[in-house]
mmCIF file of C-alpha atoms in Angstrom:
data_model
loop_
_atom_site.group_PDB
_atom_site.id
_atom_site.type_symbol
_atom_site.label_atom_id
_atom_site.label_comp_id
_atom_site.label_asym_id
_atom_site.label_seq_id
_atom_site.Cartn_x
_atom_site.Cartn_y
_atom_site.Cartn_z
ATOM 1 C CA MET H 17 11.471 4.432 -9.001
ATOM 2 C CA ILE H 18 12.748 0.951 -9.906
ATOM 3 C CA ALA H 19 11.665 -0.136 -13.418
ATOM 4 C CA ALA H 20 8.780 -2.688 -13.410
ATOM 5 C CA GLN H 21 8.063 -2.402 -9.569
ATOM 6 C CA ALA H 22 5.149 -0.209 -7.780
ATOM 7 C CA SER H 23 6.465 2.970 -5.975
ATOM 8 C CA ARG H 24 6.682 2.029 -2.839
ATOM 9 C CA THR H 25 6.215 5.725 -1.831
ATOM 10 C CA ALA H 26 2.963 5.864 -3.129
ATOM 11 C CA LEU H 27 2.154 3.275 -0.730
ATOM 12 C CA ARG H 28 3.372 5.271 1.964
ATOM 13 C CA VAL H 29 1.703 8.551 1.001
ATOM 14 C CA ALA H 30 -1.831 6.851 0.538
ATOM 15 C CA GLN H 31 -0.877 5.090 4.362
ATOM 16 C CA HIS H 32 -0.038 8.383 5.666
ATOM 17 C CA ARG H 33 -3.690 9.192 4.220
ATOM 18 C CA ALA H 34 -5.769 6.656 5.700
ATOM 19 C CA ALA H 35 -4.340 7.055 9.163
ATOM 20 C CA HIS H 36 -5.078 11.001 8.918
ATOM 21 C CA GLN H 37 -8.647 9.803 8.625
ATOM 22 C CA LEU H 38 -8.469 8.029 11.929
ATOM 23 C CA LEU H 39 -5.591 9.909 13.801
ATOM 24 C CA ASP H 40 -6.139 13.124 13.323
ATOM 25 C CA GLY H 41 -10.190 13.640 14.141
ATOM 26 C CA PRO H 42 -11.895 15.468 13.011
ATOM 27 C CA PRO H 43 -9.560 15.131 9.743
ATOM 28 C CA PHE H 44 -9.538 18.818 7.823
ATOM 29 C CA PHE H 45 -9.021 16.307 4.630
ATOM 30 C CA VAL H 46 -11.918 13.763 4.185
ATOM 31 C CA ASP H 47 -11.535 11.105 2.033
ATOM 32 C CA PRO H 48 -13.930 8.191 2.466
ATOM 33 C CA LEU H 49 -11.871 6.025 0.048
ATOM 34 C CA ALA H 50 -8.308 6.650 2.010
ATOM 35 C CA LEU H 51 -8.644 3.378 3.830
ATOM 36 C CA ARG H 52 -10.500 1.176 1.671
ATOM 37 C CA ILE H 53 -8.548 1.476 -1.504
ATOM 38 C CA LEU H 54 -5.528 -0.009 0.733
ATOM 39 C CA GLY H 55 -7.397 -3.073 0.920
ATOM 40 C CA PRO H 56 -9.408 -4.937 3.555
ATOM 41 C CA GLN H 57 -6.716 -6.576 5.601
ATOM 42 C CA ALA H 58 -4.675 -3.047 5.660
ATOM 43 C CA GLU H 59 -8.249 -1.544 6.447
ATOM 44 C CA ALA H 60 -8.675 -3.679 9.197
ATOM 45 C CA ALA H 61 -5.308 -3.441 10.737
ATOM 46 C CA PHE H 62 -5.839 0.503 10.874
ATOM 47 C CA ARG H 63 -9.066 0.386 12.265
ATOM 48 C CA ALA H 64 -7.752 -2.181 14.885
ATOM 49 C CA ALA H 65 -5.054 -0.191 16.230
ATOM 50 C CA PRO H 66 -4.459 3.365 14.747
ATOM 51 C CA ALA H 67 -1.792 4.228 17.144
ATOM 52 C CA ASP H 68 0.641 1.671 15.937
ATOM 53 C CA TYR H 69 1.120 4.122 13.015
ATOM 54 C CA ASP H 70 2.755 6.900 14.888
ATOM 55 C CA ARG H 71 6.241 4.657 15.053
ATOM 56 C CA THR H 72 8.433 7.847 14.161
ATOM 57 C CA ARG H 73 8.451 11.208 15.497
ATOM 58 C CA PHE H 74 7.916 12.417 11.872
ATOM 59 C CA ALA H 75 4.530 10.572 11.342
ATOM 60 C CA PRO H 76 2.187 13.399 12.624
ATOM 61 C CA GLN H 77 4.183 15.969 10.494
ATOM 62 C CA MET H 78 4.044 13.732 7.688
ATOM 63 C CA ARG H 79 0.251 13.023 7.568
ATOM 64 C CA GLY H 80 -0.287 16.920 8.422
ATOM 65 C CA PHE H 81 1.649 17.809 5.321
ATOM 66 C CA MET H 82 -0.140 15.393 3.063
ATOM 67 C CA ALA H 83 -3.577 15.816 4.236
ATOM 68 C CA ALA H 84 -2.752 19.399 3.798
ATOM 69 C CA ARG H 85 -1.418 19.180 0.283
ATOM 70 C CA ALA H 86 -4.259 17.116 -0.818
ATOM 71 C CA ARG H 87 -6.642 19.747 0.729
ATOM 72 C CA PHE H 88 -4.867 22.021 -1.384
ATOM 73 C CA ALA H 89 -4.635 20.705 -4.725
ATOM 74 C CA GLU H 90 -8.534 19.729 -4.612
ATOM 75 C CA GLU H 91 -9.448 23.259 -4.041
ATOM 76 C CA GLN H 92 -7.394 24.428 -7.091
ATOM 77 C CA ILE H 93 -9.092 21.700 -8.950
ATOM 78 C CA ALA H 94 -12.763 22.716 -8.126
ATOM 79 C CA ALA H 95 -12.082 26.266 -8.560
ATOM 80 C CA ALA H 96 -10.678 26.023 -11.958
ATOM 81 C CA ARG H 97 -13.932 23.326 -12.938
ATOM 82 C CA ALA H 98 -16.375 25.974 -11.375
ATOM 83 C CA MET H 99 -14.547 28.789 -14.082
ATOM 84 C CA GLY H 100 -15.073 26.354 -16.801
ATOM 85 C CA VAL H 101 -12.091 24.315 -17.116
ATOM 86 C CA ARG H 102 -13.035 20.450 -18.271
ATOM 87 C CA GLN H 103 -9.897 18.660 -17.948
ATOM 88 C CA VAL H 104 -8.436 17.692 -14.558
ATOM 89 C CA VAL H 105 -4.921 15.961 -15.059
ATOM 90 C CA ILE H 106 -3.431 14.120 -12.061
ATOM 91 C CA LEU H 107 0.555 13.637 -12.669
ATOM 92 C CA GLY H 108 1.818 10.842 -10.960
ATOM 93 C CA ALA H 109 -1.422 9.606 -9.833
ATOM 94 C CA GLY H 110 -0.312 6.723 -7.202
ATOM 95 C CA LEU H 111 -3.101 5.777 -4.856
ATOM 96 C CA ASP H 112 -4.727 9.371 -4.938
ATOM 97 C CA THR H 113 -8.842 8.613 -5.001
ATOM 98 C CA TYR H 114 -9.786 12.296 -6.212
ATOM 99 C CA ALA H 115 -11.263 10.597 -9.623
ATOM 100 C CA TYR H 116 -13.326 7.968 -7.598
ATOM 101 C CA ARG H 117 -15.261 10.899 -5.466
ATOM 102 C CA SER H 118 -15.131 13.603 -7.867
ATOM 103 C CA PRO H 119 -18.448 15.343 -7.890
ATOM 104 C CA PRO H 120 -20.381 14.374 -11.027
ATOM 105 C CA SER H 121 -21.118 18.425 -11.887
ATOM 106 C CA PRO H 122 -19.654 20.549 -13.618
ATOM 107 C CA ALA H 123 -18.471 17.629 -16.001
ATOM 108 C CA VAL H 124 -14.788 16.763 -16.388
ATOM 109 C CA THR H 125 -12.245 14.327 -17.903
ATOM 110 C CA ILE H 126 -9.882 13.043 -15.438
ATOM 111 C CA PHE H 127 -6.989 11.646 -16.653
ATOM 112 C CA GLU H 128 -4.852 9.812 -14.159
ATOM 113 C CA VAL H 129 -1.242 9.701 -15.256
ATOM 114 C CA ASP H 130 1.489 7.001 -13.758
ATOM 115 C CA HIS H 131 4.222 4.713 -14.440
ATOM 116 C CA PRO H 132 2.537 1.149 -15.967
ATOM 117 C CA ALA H 133 3.420 -0.786 -13.006
ATOM 118 C CA THR H 134 2.092 1.627 -10.629
ATOM 119 C CA GLN H 135 -1.097 2.176 -12.383
ATOM 120 C CA ALA H 136 -1.259 -1.721 -12.880
ATOM 121 C CA TRP H 137 -0.846 -2.127 -8.946
ATOM 122 C CA LYS H 138 -3.214 0.534 -8.228
ATOM 123 C CA ARG H 139 -6.279 -0.969 -10.628
ATOM 124 C CA GLU H 140 -5.578 -4.331 -8.907
ATOM 125 C CA LEU H 141 -6.548 -2.520 -5.601
ATOM 126 C CA LEU H 142 -9.580 -0.690 -7.069
ATOM 127 C CA ALA H 143 -11.135 -3.790 -8.088
ATOM 128 C CA ALA H 144 -9.935 -5.856 -4.761
ATOM 129 C CA ALA H 145 -11.704 -3.242 -3.045
ATOM 130 C CA GLY H 146 -15.004 -2.696 -5.206
ATOM 131 C CA ILE H 147 -14.271 0.583 -6.375
ATOM 132 C CA ARG H 148 -15.591 1.594 -9.454
ATOM 133 C CA ILE H 149 -13.936 3.287 -12.013
ATOM 134 C CA PRO H 150 -15.896 6.069 -13.050
ATOM 135 C CA ARG H 151 -16.741 7.134 -16.947
ATOM 136 C CA HIS H 152 -15.049 10.381 -16.995
ATOM 137 C CA LEU H 153 -11.461 8.474 -16.026
ATOM 138 C CA THR H 154 -8.749 8.073 -18.289
ATOM 139 C CA PHE H 155 -5.848 6.114 -17.712
ATOM 140 C CA VAL H 156 -2.615 6.838 -18.785
ATOM 141 C CA ALA H 157 0.328 4.566 -18.450
ATOM 142 C CA ALA H 158 3.530 6.479 -19.134
ATOM 143 C CA ASP H 159 7.009 6.137 -18.490
ATOM 144 C CA LEU H 160 7.882 9.720 -18.475
ATOM 145 C CA ALA H 161 11.736 9.166 -18.704
ATOM 146 C CA LEU H 162 11.358 7.137 -21.938
ATOM 147 C CA GLU H 163 8.369 9.141 -23.344
ATOM 148 C CA SER H 164 6.863 13.060 -23.548
ATOM 149 C CA LEU H 165 3.866 14.164 -20.803
ATOM 150 C CA ALA H 166 2.816 15.406 -24.322
ATOM 151 C CA GLN H 167 2.870 12.109 -26.262
ATOM 152 C CA ALA H 168 1.275 10.245 -23.500
ATOM 153 C CA LEU H 169 -1.779 12.374 -22.983
ATOM 154 C CA SER H 170 -2.179 13.155 -26.980
ATOM 155 C CA SER H 171 -3.032 9.393 -27.216
ATOM 156 C CA ALA H 172 -4.953 9.292 -24.377
ATOM 157 C CA GLY H 173 -7.347 11.841 -26.182
ATOM 158 C CA PHE H 174 -5.901 14.995 -24.056
ATOM 159 C CA VAL H 175 -6.980 18.117 -26.070
ATOM 160 C CA PRO H 176 -4.038 21.115 -24.585
ATOM 161 C CA GLU H 177 -6.015 23.610 -26.627
ATOM 162 C CA ALA H 178 -9.131 23.238 -24.256
ATOM 163 C CA GLY H 179 -7.116 24.097 -20.627
ATOM 164 C CA ALA H 180 -6.883 21.647 -17.891
ATOM 165 C CA VAL H 181 -5.784 21.848 -13.871
ATOM 166 C CA PHE H 182 -3.292 19.501 -13.026
ATOM 167 C CA SER H 183 -2.291 18.067 -10.161
ATOM 168 C CA TRP H 184 1.223 17.346 -9.097
ATOM 169 C CA LEU H 185 1.759 15.878 -5.612
ATOM 170 C CA GLY H 186 5.037 13.680 -4.474
ATOM 171 C CA VAL H 187 6.971 13.828 -7.730
ATOM 172 C CA THR H 188 8.924 16.597 -8.489
ATOM 173 C CA GLN H 189 11.402 15.465 -5.803
ATOM 174 C CA TYR H 190 12.238 12.248 -7.414
ATOM 175 C CA LEU H 191 13.284 14.152 -11.174
ATOM 176 C CA THR H 192 15.606 16.153 -12.126
ATOM 177 C CA PRO H 193 15.415 19.929 -12.292
ATOM 178 C CA GLU H 194 15.360 19.583 -16.056
ATOM 179 C CA ASN H 195 12.452 17.324 -16.360
ATOM 180 C CA VAL H 196 10.712 19.342 -13.763
ATOM 181 C CA LEU H 197 10.951 22.455 -15.562
ATOM 182 C CA ARG H 198 10.256 20.472 -18.946
ATOM 183 C CA THR H 199 7.395 19.230 -17.550
ATOM 184 C CA LEU H 200 6.157 22.733 -16.635
ATOM 185 C CA ASP H 201 7.018 23.987 -19.969
ATOM 186 C CA TYR H 202 4.141 21.693 -21.595
ATOM 187 C CA VAL H 203 1.777 22.159 -18.491
ATOM 188 C CA ALA H 204 2.235 26.009 -19.309
ATOM 189 C CA THR H 205 1.266 25.541 -22.817
ATOM 190 C CA ALA H 206 -1.885 23.812 -21.838
ATOM 191 C CA CYS H 207 -3.179 25.971 -19.349
ATOM 192 C CA ALA H 208 -2.809 29.174 -21.844
ATOM 193 C CA LYS H 209 -6.532 28.839 -22.437
ATOM 194 C CA GLY H 210 -7.402 28.553 -18.706
ATOM 195 C CA GLY H 211 -6.461 26.523 -15.479
ATOM 196 C CA GLY H 212 -2.830 25.681 -14.313
ATOM 197 C CA ILE H 213 -0.957 23.397 -11.575
ATOM 198 C CA ALA H 214 -1.023 22.800 -8.109
ATOM 199 C CA PHE H 215 2.441 21.041 -7.016
ATOM 200 C CA ASP H 216 4.817 20.418 -4.113
ATOM 201 C CA TYR H 217 8.389 20.945 -4.271
ATOM 202 C CA ALA H 218 11.486 20.176 -1.947
ATOM 203 C CA LEU H 219 13.107 23.574 -0.263
ATOM 204 C CA SER H 220 16.751 23.809 -0.960
ATOM 205 C CA PRO H 221 18.236 22.257 1.869
ATOM 206 C CA GLU H 222 20.915 25.153 2.192
ATOM 207 C CA LEU H 223 18.028 27.398 2.946
ATOM 208 C CA LEU H 224 16.985 25.054 6.299
ATOM 209 C CA PRO H 225 17.789 25.988 9.569
ATOM 210 C CA PRO H 226 20.142 22.980 10.784
ATOM 211 C CA GLU H 227 17.518 21.022 12.767
ATOM 212 C CA GLU H 228 15.165 20.984 9.567
ATOM 213 C CA ARG H 229 18.232 19.718 7.422
ATOM 214 C CA ALA H 230 18.766 16.667 9.187
ATOM 215 C CA ALA H 231 15.064 15.749 9.127
ATOM 216 C CA TYR H 232 15.576 16.640 5.403
ATOM 217 C CA GLU H 233 18.480 14.478 4.886
ATOM 218 C CA ALA H 234 16.696 11.629 7.046
ATOM 219 C CA LEU H 235 14.147 11.685 4.713
ATOM 220 C CA ALA H 236 16.005 11.799 1.488
ATOM 221 C CA ALA H 237 18.189 8.227 3.139
ATOM 222 C CA ARG H 238 14.974 6.748 3.508
ATOM 223 C CA VAL H 239 13.579 7.110 0.048
ATOM 224 C CA ARG H 240 17.069 6.478 -1.165
ATOM 225 C CA ALA H 241 17.284 3.360 0.574
ATOM 226 C CA VAL H 242 14.093 2.088 -1.609
ATOM 227 C CA GLY H 243 15.648 2.712 -4.861
ATOM 228 C CA GLU H 244 13.433 6.505 -5.225
ATOM 229 C CA PRO H 245 16.010 8.939 -4.329
ATOM 230 C CA TRP H 246 15.091 12.536 -4.528
ATOM 231 C CA GLN H 247 16.785 14.685 -7.271
ATOM 232 C CA SER H 248 15.549 18.068 -6.884
ATOM 233 C CA HIS H 249 15.033 21.018 -4.734
ATOM 234 C CA PHE H 250 14.192 25.016 -5.261
ATOM 235 C CA ALA H 251 14.953 28.380 -3.915
ATOM 236 C CA PRO H 252 11.326 29.676 -4.226
ATOM 237 C CA THR H 253 12.403 33.135 -5.926
ATOM 238 C CA ASP H 254 13.654 30.931 -8.093
ATOM 239 C CA LEU H 255 11.283 28.736 -8.642
ATOM 240 C CA VAL H 256 8.804 32.001 -8.995
ATOM 241 C CA THR H 257 11.353 33.228 -11.573
ATOM 242 C CA GLU H 258 11.094 29.670 -13.990
ATOM 243 C CA LEU H 259 7.584 29.782 -13.883
ATOM 244 C CA SER H 260 6.988 33.706 -14.998
ATOM 245 C CA ALA H 261 9.483 32.882 -17.490
ATOM 246 C CA ARG H 262 7.005 30.386 -19.098
ATOM 247 C CA GLY H 263 4.278 32.562 -19.212
ATOM 248 C CA PHE H 264 2.478 31.650 -16.197
ATOM 249 C CA ALA H 265 0.434 34.694 -14.807
ATOM 250 C CA VAL H 266 -0.573 33.752 -11.647
ATOM 251 C CA ALA H 267 2.064 32.177 -8.693
ATOM 252 C CA LEU H 268 1.031 31.308 -5.036
ATOM 253 C CA ASP H 269 3.741 29.528 -3.299
ATOM 254 C CA LEU H 270 2.576 28.647 0.509
ATOM 255 C CA ASP H 271 4.338 27.070 3.556
ATOM 256 C CA PRO H 272 2.391 24.229 4.325
ATOM 257 C CA GLN H 273 2.045 25.429 8.132
ATOM 258 C CA THR H 274 0.140 28.539 6.889
ATOM 259 C CA LEU H 275 -2.412 26.104 5.074
ATOM 260 C CA LEU H 276 -2.374 24.079 8.325
ATOM 261 C CA GLU H 277 -3.627 26.801 9.920
ATOM 262 C CA ARG H 278 -6.057 27.519 7.552
ATOM 263 C CA PHE H 279 -7.759 24.208 7.703
ATOM 264 C CA ALA H 280 -7.607 23.030 11.029
ATOM 265 C CA ALA H 281 -9.467 25.068 13.464
ATOM 266 C CA ASP H 282 -8.210 23.658 16.470
ATOM 267 C CA ALA H 283 -4.603 24.866 17.330
ATOM 268 C CA ALA H 284 -3.473 22.931 20.026
ATOM 269 C CA ALA H 285 -3.957 19.599 17.718
ATOM 270 C CA ARG H 286 -2.328 21.184 14.740
ATOM 271 C CA PRO H 287 1.801 19.762 14.109
ATOM 272 C CA ARG H 288 4.613 21.668 13.602
ATOM 273 C CA LEU H 289 4.527 20.739 9.391
ATOM 274 C CA GLY H 290 8.520 22.464 9.227
ATOM 275 C CA ARG H 291 9.780 23.846 6.286
ATOM 276 C CA LEU H 292 10.978 21.094 4.305
ATOM 277 C CA ALA H 293 8.760 21.267 1.241
ATOM 278 C CA ARG H 294 6.502 23.895 -0.022
ATOM 279 C CA LEU H 295 2.901 24.162 -2.052
ATOM 280 C CA PHE H 296 2.912 25.917 -5.725
ATOM 281 C CA TRP H 297 -0.278 27.117 -7.739
ATOM 282 C CA ALA H 298 0.665 28.553 -11.269
ATOM 283 C CA GLY H 299 -1.881 29.138 -13.419
ATOM 284 C CA ALA H 300 -3.337 31.598 -16.087
ATOM 285 C CA GLU H 301 -4.334 34.802 -15.069
ATOM 286 C CA ALA H 302 -8.288 34.529 -15.087
ATOM 287 C CA TYR H 303 -7.414 31.266 -12.858
ATOM 288 C CA ALA H 304 -6.219 32.384 -9.746
ATOM 289 C CA ALA H 305 -7.674 29.818 -7.349
ATOM 290 C CA GLY H 306 -6.198 29.420 -4.257
#
């Protein structure tokens, strides 16, 4: 992202989640704060003319993917909490609202990690929307291009020896492969006593059929134009190998269409999500959520 500027893709993701609440009824990912966090004017515009959001042929597919990955990650968090994990880390939190609607039991500490500019913008939106910051939430403002995740979390009171569950959505594409693997190195140590990580990643474009490769290139061009270019993609078999080498005992690599079929009962209403990205759960053996 551009230094000192809040992430524009974070706003776009939040808009997709908000539109899902109105356009894909009944929503299979229910987020009562998705519209509210955008502010009263944006919420009023969505409610007045939600169909205006469908301006591109990718809109239903993107909404479906954003909703599917959010539900997937929150299911992994819920399973880990039920198994005793008491730390939740939302990496690249953007306008994610999990912390503000998190169930009170079992008790957890939630860490939201994001670039300082994006996090400051989010806190302004939360205040404007009247969304209360819960006592169990710790904001971690960090530019991970300049400081390590380990340093940032340690200074915020995170205890890696206690285990944790991580959610890392819509981020890996914007990092170099080296930075992605470096983060996974740290997460592996933090999850050794329990937990894991749910994340998504871009599929290597050479593995895509021509039509989907064209869609990949179109989306890549759009984010590059706003100063947030994609920098990494992976082949699933290579990623499984990398995670196994880092000590993750459980690996679940999912096509988002498979998740959509599980989450959305009405087959006729399901958009085709394509194969541009996949969802991954990697964790300690005892925490094989999914």
